[in-house]
Each structure stands twice: as C-alpha cells, then as structure tokens.
XYZ file of C-alpha atoms in Angstrom:
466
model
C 0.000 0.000 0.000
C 2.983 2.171 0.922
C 4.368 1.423 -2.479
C 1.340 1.865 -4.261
C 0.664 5.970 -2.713
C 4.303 6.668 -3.576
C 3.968 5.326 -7.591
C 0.798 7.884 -7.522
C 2.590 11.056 -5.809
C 5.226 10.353 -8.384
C 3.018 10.296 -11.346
C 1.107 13.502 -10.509
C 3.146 15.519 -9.042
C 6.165 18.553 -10.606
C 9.180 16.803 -11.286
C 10.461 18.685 -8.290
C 7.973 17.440 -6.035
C 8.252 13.698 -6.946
C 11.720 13.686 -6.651
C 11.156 15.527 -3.399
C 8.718 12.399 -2.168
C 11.873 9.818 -2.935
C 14.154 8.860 0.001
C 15.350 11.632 1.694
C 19.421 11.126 0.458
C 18.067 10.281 -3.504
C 15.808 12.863 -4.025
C 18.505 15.677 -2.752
C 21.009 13.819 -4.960
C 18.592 14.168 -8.509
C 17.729 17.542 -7.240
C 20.930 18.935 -7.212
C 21.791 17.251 -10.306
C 18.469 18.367 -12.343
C 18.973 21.985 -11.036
C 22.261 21.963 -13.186
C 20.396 21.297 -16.479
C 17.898 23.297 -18.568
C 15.661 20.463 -19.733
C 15.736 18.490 -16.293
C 14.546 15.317 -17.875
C 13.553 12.815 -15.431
C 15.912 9.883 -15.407
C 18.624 11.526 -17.508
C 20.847 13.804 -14.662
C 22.814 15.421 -16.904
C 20.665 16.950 -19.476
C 19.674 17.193 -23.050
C 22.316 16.412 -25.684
C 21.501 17.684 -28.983
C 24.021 16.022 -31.931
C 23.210 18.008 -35.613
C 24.076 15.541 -38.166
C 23.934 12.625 -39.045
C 27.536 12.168 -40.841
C 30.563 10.422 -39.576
C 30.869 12.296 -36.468
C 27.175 12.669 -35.780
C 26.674 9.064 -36.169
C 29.523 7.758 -33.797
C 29.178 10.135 -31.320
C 25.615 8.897 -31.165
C 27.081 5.632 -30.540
C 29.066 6.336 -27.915
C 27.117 8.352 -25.881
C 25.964 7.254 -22.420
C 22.597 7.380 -23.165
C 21.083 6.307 -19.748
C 22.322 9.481 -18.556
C 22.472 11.912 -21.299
C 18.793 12.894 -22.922
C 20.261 12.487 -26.546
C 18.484 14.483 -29.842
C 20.012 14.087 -33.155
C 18.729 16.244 -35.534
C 19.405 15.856 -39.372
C 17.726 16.270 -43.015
C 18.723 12.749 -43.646
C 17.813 9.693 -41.067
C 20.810 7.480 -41.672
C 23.991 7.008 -41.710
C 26.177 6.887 -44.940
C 29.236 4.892 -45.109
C 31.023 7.017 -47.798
C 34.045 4.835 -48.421
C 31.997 2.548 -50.539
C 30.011 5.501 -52.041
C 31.477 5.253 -55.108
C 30.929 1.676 -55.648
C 26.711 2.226 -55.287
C 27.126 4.410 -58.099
C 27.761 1.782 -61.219
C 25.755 -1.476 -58.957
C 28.849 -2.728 -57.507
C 26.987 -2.655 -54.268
C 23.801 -1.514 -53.448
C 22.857 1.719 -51.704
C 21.307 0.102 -48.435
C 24.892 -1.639 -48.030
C 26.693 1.194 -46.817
C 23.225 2.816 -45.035
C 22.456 2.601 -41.307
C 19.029 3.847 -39.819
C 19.660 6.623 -36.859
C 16.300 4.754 -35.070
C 17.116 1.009 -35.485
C 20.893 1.652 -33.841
C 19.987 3.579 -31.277
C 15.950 3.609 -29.708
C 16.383 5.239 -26.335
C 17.050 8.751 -28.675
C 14.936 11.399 -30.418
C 14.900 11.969 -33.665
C 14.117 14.833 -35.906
C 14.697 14.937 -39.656
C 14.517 18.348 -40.318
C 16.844 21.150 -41.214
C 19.192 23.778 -38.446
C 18.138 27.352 -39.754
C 20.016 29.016 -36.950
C 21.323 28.422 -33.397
C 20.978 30.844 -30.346
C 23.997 30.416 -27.927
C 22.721 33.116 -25.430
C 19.363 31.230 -24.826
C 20.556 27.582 -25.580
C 17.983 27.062 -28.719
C 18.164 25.699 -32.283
C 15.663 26.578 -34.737
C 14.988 23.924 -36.844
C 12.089 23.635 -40.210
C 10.997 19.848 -41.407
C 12.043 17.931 -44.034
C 9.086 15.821 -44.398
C 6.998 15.770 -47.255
C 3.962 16.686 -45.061
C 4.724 19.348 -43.301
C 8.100 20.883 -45.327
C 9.424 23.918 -43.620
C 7.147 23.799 -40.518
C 9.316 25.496 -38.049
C 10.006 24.591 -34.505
C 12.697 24.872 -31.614
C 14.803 22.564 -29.364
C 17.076 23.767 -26.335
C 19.608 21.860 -25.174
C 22.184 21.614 -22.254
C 25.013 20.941 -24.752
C 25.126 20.615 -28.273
C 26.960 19.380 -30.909
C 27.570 20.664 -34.157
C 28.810 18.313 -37.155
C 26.879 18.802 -39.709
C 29.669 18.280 -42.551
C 30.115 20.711 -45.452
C 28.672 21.232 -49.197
C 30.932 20.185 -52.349
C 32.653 23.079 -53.602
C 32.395 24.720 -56.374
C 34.792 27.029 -56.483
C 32.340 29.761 -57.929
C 32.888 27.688 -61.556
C 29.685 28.786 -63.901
C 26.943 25.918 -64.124
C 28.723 23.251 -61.444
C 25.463 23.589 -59.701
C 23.002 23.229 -62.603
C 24.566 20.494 -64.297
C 27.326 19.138 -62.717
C 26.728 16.019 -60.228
C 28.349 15.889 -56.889
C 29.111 12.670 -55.482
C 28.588 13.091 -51.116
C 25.128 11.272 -50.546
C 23.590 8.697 -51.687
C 21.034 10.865 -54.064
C 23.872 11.636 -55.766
C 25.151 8.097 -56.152
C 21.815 7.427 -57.790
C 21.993 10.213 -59.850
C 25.153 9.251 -61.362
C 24.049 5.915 -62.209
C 20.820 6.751 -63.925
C 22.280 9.515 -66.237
C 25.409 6.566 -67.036
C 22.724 4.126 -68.008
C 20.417 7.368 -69.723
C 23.824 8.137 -71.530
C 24.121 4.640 -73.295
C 20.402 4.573 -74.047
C 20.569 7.566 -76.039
C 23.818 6.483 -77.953
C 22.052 3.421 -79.022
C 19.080 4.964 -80.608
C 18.848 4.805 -84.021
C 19.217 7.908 -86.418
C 21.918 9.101 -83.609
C 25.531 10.054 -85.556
C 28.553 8.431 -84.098
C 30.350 12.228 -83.473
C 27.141 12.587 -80.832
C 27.243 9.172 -80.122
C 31.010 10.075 -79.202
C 30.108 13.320 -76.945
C 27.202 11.883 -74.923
C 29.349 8.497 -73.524
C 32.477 11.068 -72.615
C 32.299 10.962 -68.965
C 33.755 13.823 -67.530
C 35.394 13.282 -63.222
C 36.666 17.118 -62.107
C 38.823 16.225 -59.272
C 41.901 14.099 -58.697
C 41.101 13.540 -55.286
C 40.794 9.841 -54.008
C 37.058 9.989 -54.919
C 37.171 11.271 -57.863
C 39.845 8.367 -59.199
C 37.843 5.961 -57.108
C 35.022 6.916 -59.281
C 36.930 6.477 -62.132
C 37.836 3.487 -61.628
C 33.916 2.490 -60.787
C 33.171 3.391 -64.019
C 35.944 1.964 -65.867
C 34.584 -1.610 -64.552
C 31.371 -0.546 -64.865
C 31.515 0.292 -68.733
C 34.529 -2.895 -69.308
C 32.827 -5.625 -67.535
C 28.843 -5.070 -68.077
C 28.395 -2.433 -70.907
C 30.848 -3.905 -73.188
C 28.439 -6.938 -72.971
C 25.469 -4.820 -73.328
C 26.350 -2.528 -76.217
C 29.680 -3.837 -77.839
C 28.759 -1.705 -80.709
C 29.480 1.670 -78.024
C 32.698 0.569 -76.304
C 34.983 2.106 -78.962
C 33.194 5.293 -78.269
C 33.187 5.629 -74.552
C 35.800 8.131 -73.323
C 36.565 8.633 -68.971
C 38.916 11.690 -68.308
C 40.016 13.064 -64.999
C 40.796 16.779 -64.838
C 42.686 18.265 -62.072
C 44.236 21.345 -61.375
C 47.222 20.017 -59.540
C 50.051 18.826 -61.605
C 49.037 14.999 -60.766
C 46.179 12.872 -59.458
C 46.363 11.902 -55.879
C 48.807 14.303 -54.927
C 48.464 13.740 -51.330
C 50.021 10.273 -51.756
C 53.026 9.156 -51.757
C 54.486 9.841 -55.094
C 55.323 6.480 -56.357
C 51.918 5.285 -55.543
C 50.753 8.551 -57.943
C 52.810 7.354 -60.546
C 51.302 3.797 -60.116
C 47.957 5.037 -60.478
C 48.246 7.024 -63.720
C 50.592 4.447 -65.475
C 47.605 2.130 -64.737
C 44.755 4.211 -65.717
C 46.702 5.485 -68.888
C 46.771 1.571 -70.095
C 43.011 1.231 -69.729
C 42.661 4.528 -71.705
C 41.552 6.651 -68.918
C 42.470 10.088 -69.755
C 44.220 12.458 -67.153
C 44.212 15.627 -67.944
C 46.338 17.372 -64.959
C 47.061 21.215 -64.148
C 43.814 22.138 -65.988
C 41.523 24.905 -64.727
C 37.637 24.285 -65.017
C 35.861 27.787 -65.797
C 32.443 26.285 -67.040
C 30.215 23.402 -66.528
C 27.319 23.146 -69.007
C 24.355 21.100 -70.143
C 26.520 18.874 -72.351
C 30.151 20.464 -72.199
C 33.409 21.474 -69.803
C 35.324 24.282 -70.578
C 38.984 24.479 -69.161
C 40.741 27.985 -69.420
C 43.161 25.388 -71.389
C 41.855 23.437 -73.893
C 38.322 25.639 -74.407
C 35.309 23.594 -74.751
C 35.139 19.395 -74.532
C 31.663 18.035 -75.136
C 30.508 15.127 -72.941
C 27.397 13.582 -71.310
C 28.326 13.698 -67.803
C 30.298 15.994 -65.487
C 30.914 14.864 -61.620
C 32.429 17.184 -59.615
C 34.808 15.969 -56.191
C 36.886 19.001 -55.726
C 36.846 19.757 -52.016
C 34.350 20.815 -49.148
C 33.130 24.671 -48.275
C 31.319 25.527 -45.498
C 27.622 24.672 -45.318
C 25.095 27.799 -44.646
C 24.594 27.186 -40.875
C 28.440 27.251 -40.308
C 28.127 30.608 -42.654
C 25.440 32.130 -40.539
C 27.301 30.878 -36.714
C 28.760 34.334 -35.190
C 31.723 32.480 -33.716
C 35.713 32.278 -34.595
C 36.268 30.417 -38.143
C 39.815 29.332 -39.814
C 40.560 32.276 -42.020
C 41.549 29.961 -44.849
C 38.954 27.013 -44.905
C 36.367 29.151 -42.651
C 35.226 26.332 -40.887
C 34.276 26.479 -37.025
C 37.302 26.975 -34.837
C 37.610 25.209 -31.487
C 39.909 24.169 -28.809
C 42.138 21.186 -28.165
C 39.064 19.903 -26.137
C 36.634 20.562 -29.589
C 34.533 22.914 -27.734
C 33.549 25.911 -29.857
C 35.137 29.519 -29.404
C 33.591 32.871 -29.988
C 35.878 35.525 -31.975
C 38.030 36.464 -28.441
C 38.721 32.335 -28.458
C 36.940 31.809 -25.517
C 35.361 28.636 -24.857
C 31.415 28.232 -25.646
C 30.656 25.904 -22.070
C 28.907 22.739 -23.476
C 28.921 23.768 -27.268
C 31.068 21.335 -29.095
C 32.166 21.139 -32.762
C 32.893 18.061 -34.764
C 33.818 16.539 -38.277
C 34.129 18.669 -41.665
C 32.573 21.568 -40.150
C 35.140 22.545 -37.901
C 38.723 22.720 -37.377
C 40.878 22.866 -34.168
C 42.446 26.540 -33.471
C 46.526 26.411 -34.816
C 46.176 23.200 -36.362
C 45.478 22.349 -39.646
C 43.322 18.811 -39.590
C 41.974 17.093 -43.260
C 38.319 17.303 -43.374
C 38.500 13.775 -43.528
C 35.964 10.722 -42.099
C 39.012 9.486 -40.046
C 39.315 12.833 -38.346
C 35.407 12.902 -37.465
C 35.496 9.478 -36.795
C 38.253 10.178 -33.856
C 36.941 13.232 -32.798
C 33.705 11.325 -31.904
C 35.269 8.890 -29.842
C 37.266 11.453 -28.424
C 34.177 13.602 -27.419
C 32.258 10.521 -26.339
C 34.853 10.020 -23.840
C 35.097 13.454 -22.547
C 30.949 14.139 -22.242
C 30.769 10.348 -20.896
C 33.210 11.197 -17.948
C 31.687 14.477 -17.268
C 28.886 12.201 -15.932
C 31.426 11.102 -12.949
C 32.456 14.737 -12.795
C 35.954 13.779 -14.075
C 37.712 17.081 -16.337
C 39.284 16.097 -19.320
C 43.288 16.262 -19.157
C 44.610 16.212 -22.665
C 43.787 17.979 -25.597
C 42.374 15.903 -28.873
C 45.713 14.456 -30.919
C 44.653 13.220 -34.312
C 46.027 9.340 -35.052
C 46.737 9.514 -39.047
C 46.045 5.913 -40.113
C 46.993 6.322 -43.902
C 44.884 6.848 -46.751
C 43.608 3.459 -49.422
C 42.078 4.207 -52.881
C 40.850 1.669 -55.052
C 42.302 2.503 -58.854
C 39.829 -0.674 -60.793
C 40.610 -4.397 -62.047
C 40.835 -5.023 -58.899
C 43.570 -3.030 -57.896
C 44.056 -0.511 -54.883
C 46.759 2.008 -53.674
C 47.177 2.103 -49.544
C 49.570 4.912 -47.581
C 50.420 3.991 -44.673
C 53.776 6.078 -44.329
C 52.106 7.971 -40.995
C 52.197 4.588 -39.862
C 55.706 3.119 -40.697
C 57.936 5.260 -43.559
C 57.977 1.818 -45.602
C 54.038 1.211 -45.172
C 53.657 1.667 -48.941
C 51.503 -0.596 -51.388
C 49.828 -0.467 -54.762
C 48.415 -3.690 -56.709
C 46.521 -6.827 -55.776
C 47.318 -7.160 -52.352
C 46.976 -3.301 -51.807
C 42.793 -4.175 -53.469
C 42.419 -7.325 -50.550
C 43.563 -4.844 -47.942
C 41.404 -2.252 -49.418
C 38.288 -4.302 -49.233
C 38.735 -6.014 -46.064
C 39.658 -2.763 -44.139
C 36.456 -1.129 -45.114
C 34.208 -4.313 -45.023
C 35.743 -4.602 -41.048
C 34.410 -0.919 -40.557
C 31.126 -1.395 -41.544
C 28.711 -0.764 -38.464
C 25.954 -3.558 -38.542
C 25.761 -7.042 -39.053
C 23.878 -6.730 -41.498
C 25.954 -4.583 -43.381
C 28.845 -6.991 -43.018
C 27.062 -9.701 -44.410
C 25.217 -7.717 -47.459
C 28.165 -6.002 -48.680
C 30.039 -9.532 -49.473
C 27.368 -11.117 -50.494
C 26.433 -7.918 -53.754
C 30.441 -8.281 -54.469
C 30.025 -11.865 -55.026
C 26.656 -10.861 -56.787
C 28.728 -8.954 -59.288
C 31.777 -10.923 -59.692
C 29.088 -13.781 -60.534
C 26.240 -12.221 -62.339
C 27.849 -8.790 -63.373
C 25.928 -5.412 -62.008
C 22.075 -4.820 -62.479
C 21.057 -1.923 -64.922
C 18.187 -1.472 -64.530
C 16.803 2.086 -64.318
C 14.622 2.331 -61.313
C-alpha cells in the first residue's frame, strides 16, 4: 500500500515534487543534479544532448554516448547514416545503396529523432531553430534547447564559384547523388544506341567527364571503368569504342596527397586502360553537355561529376563564432569545444567533423578525423557524468589513406604509420576491401556487402533504371 501511494505522488506531481517524495538522500542527490540542467529530464541527470548531423561524427558520437544518462536528440535532413568509403561503388551497382546505409532509429531507440533542417542556433538562450524535411509538413518550423550541443553537420561540395557546377554538374557526397550518377550513365548509353543518332554525338554523350583528382574522384573512375569494361561492353559492344573517362585536375598529378610512387602507379595504370588524365587544368564552365577548361576551351561530354573539395555549409556561414581564415570552418579548442571571436570557450557547445577545425592546427576534413573526434568527445561528455575534467587535448592518429584505382587493384599509404608502409596492386585491393568491409557498423551490413560483391563478380551489375 505504501508502495502503491508513492507510484501515484510520483506520477502527478512537478518533477520537483516527486523527486522531493523519494528517500530523503536520492531525491537531494537528482535535485541537485536536475537543477544543473535546462531540460531536467527525469531519469537523464545530466541533461539534453543535442548532436546536428547525421555524418561520420554525428553518427559515432551517437554511438558512444551514455545514453542512460544523457537525454540524446540528433537532428538531421537525412535519417541514416552513410558509409562514404563505398560511395562510389553504389554508383555503377557494384553494391547496393542500403549496403553502406544505417538507420539513426534502429541503432539507437532510447534517442529522439528529428529529420529536419538547423536554420540558426541561439547560444545566449541555448535554442536551435529547426524547419521539417518531411513531405507533409516541409518547412514547418520549430525549436529545441539543449544543455550541450553538438555541431557536425559536414560541409557542401565546392564549387569554387565555376559557372553551371550547380546546374549540371553532379556531386558525389550522398547517396542521391550516387543514384543520380548511375541513372544519367545508363540514360547516356540509351541515347547512344538509338537509331538515327551520328557516331560524333554518339562520341560526346558516352564522354564521362570526373573534375577532381582527389581519391574519390579516381575511385570513381575506376567504378566506371569496370562498370563500362565488364557489363556495358556486354550490353552494347557496338558503343565501347566510343566511350571516353577523363580526370581533370588542377594540380600537376592525381592523388597528390600520396606518396608519389603510388601517384605514378595510379596514372601508369589508368593510362593503359585509356583513362584520360588531364592534370594542371583549370575548369571555368560546366554546361548542359560540355566542360570548358581555361586550357583546352570547350570538350563536349554527357556527364560531369564534380569531387573538388568541401566549403562551409550555410549554418556554419550564418554561426557568429571564430572560423579558420583559410577554410572558414568552425574553430575550437584542443578539447573541440567551440570559441567565440576572443577564443573563448562556448561551455557545453562542441564542434565536430568537416565543419570545424581545431584553433593552430590544420586537420583534413576527412571521415578518419570525425570518426576520432567522436570517440574522443564521447569520452570526454561520458566522464563528465562522474564529474571527471578532461586532461589532454584531442591528438589526431593519421592511419593512412587506401584508394581503389579498378581491375581489382588498390593504392594504400600507410607512411604515418611506418615510412615503408607503402603498397599499390593486388594485395593493396584485398587490404582495401577487407579494411572497409571490417568498418562497416551492422551485421547486417557486413554480411550484405560480401554477399552484392560476389553478386557482381558472378552475375555482373544490375542496370536497370529504377
């Protein structure tokens, strides 16, 4: 009976009060704790955590978080998780896009949710304004506070103010855009194989254009390359003569931040497949069915996908706080928390991933440095729970770089590792593959992603436009 009046004076009564009705050395413990937050959730001491993004550093954070203590929001357009070293491969069927996907709800159920867009963020009164991205109610507006927050939510492709990038060109950071890519590929062999169509057209629409030497853009490449030699060939064997891939880039070789005899490896083998790298060229327009370098004038082709670099997304734009002068991303401290334009700390704001860079160093907007960050931040929120201070600043662990270059062959740099740590070839591919297949998140992930390579090995890729 005693039990039963206490449930009741805890369900009716102010937080305040219930806890107040606990044992005496409890309640005073919660209360002291709950005055300390804004949101005073009961059953989570230490607060509302609100994470915005959904990215690499959104996504393991969310992970990592002690949720039974921490009230954790995530807040994103998108409601998964993309695992973008295998984006590329989506993009020609190699593997399919719910491989590399992972639902924010199914990981993680003791969170809230809310796909919807970050207009703005008020750091005086702890609130985020956020509008829906739901077909139903698009652009309904509504705010969130929060006891600490998180910002990582990534940064948009760059385009380097080049005329028409963002009209016709195709970026290659999401999985819309991996879909993208593959239907205008398959759209761009349809149309060559019409009749009454003249082989010089025939010629421009199945030139596929990659702007960017970067590891995704060759990775891409190479996608392609296997894409159009292994399953188009089959398919239209009367287009393969036809079918051009070139790689522009303004630096004066493609994956210049490797080491340079695994550069050299890569172009020697994607000159013998007739890939064409066009190096130290400067893009200055991007049109329906053309690229025009300050070099070489215009180049008709069907395709154009652009991989040249992050800039800052418009919430970053918009945040009155200290930015990098060069990459004008969010600047923070060695312990990631955010700092206003006199580089003092912001107390529980936090920056993470692409959107942000530490204050005097100069960190690759990278998945491994969001990835580390994460777990970094994880541990320093998860011991604030025990009231233990962090000690040591965040130190970034450089664990080399892979790219796969096609026919099964892949580049890894591992020289941040061991000076010798150096491989390009077969072996480099096996490494390649099993590294990324080990990073995968779920299960089912690591069984679906061997099972559509064996799918294609076996049965070649699926075209079909859906």
């Amino acid at each position: 009976m005693l039990f039963r009046s206490f449930s009741w004076k805890l369900a009716t009564a102010p937080v305040s009060q219930a806890l107040q009705a606990w044992p005496t050395s409890t309640g005073q413990r919660w209360l002291s704790m709950a005055s300390k937050t804004r949101t005073r959730t009961l059953g989570k001491s230490q607060g509302r955590v609100i994470i915005l993004g959904s990215g690499w550093a959104g996504y393991q954070l969310l992970r990592k978080l002690n949720k039974k203590d921490y009230d954790v929001t995530v807040v994103s357009p998108r409601n998964h998780f993309v695992f973008t070293p295998l984006l590329a491969s989506t993009t020609v069927g190699t593997l399919e896009f719910r491989c590399i996907t992972e639902p924010v709800r199914q990981y993680a159920k003791d969170i809230d949710y809310h796909q919807a867009f970050v207009d703005s963020i008020d750091l005086k009164r702890q609130v985020i304004r956020c509008s829906s991205n739901l077909d139903d109610n698009r652009g309904t507006e509504f705010e969130l506070d929060y006891d600490k927050l998180v910002i990582c939510v990534g940064a948009y492709a760059n385009t380097f103010g080049t005329k028409g990038v963002k009209e016709h060109g195709i970026f290659l950071k999401d999985i819309s855009d991996a879909k993208r890519i593959r239907k205008r590929v398959l759209e761009c062999f349809e149309f060559a194989a019409q009749p009454g169509v003249s082989k010089e057209v025939q010629a421009e629409k199945l030139h596929f254009a990659i702007v960017g030497g970067g590891p995704t853009g060759v990775e891409f490449s190479a996608e392609l390359y296997d894409f159009i030699s292994e399953d188009m060939s089959r398919l239209y064997p009367e287009l393969l003569d036809m079918t051009r891939i070139t790689v522009y880039d303004v630096a004066p070789s493609i994956l210049s931040s490797f080491d340079a005899k695994l550069s050299d490896y890569a172009t020697k083998r994607f000159t013998r497949r007739g890939i064409q790298i066009k190096t130290s060229k400067h893009v200055e327009e991007v049109g329906a069915n053309f690229l025009k370098t300050k070099e070489e004038g215009k180049e008709p082709c069907g395709m154009v996908v652009w991989n040249t670099g992050l800039m800052q997304n418009p919430l970053v734009e918009a945040l009155d706080v200290a930015k990098d002068e060069k990459s004008h991303r969010i600047l923070t401290n060695g312990l990631l928390q955010v700092l206003d334009k006199s580089k003092t700390p912001y107390a529980g704001v936090y920056a993470i991933g692409d959107c942000s860079t530490i204050d005097g160093q100069d960190l690759p907007a990278t998945a491994q440095v969001a990835n580390q960050k994460a777990l970094y931040l994880s541990r320093v929120l998860n011991r604030q729970i025990k009231g233990d201070k962090p000690t040591e600043d965040f130190s970034f662990r450089n664990m080399g770089t892979m790219a796969y270059i096609g026919s099964w062959k892949a580049v890894v740099d591992m020289r941040s590792v061991h000076e010798k740590a150096t491989e390009g070839g077969f072996l480099a591919w096996l490494f390649w593959r099993s590294s990324y297949l080990s990073m995968t998140v779920s299960t089912r992930n690591k069984l679906l992603i061997p099972m559509y390579w064996f799918l294609t090995f076996w049965t070649g890729r699926d075209v079909s436009q859906l």
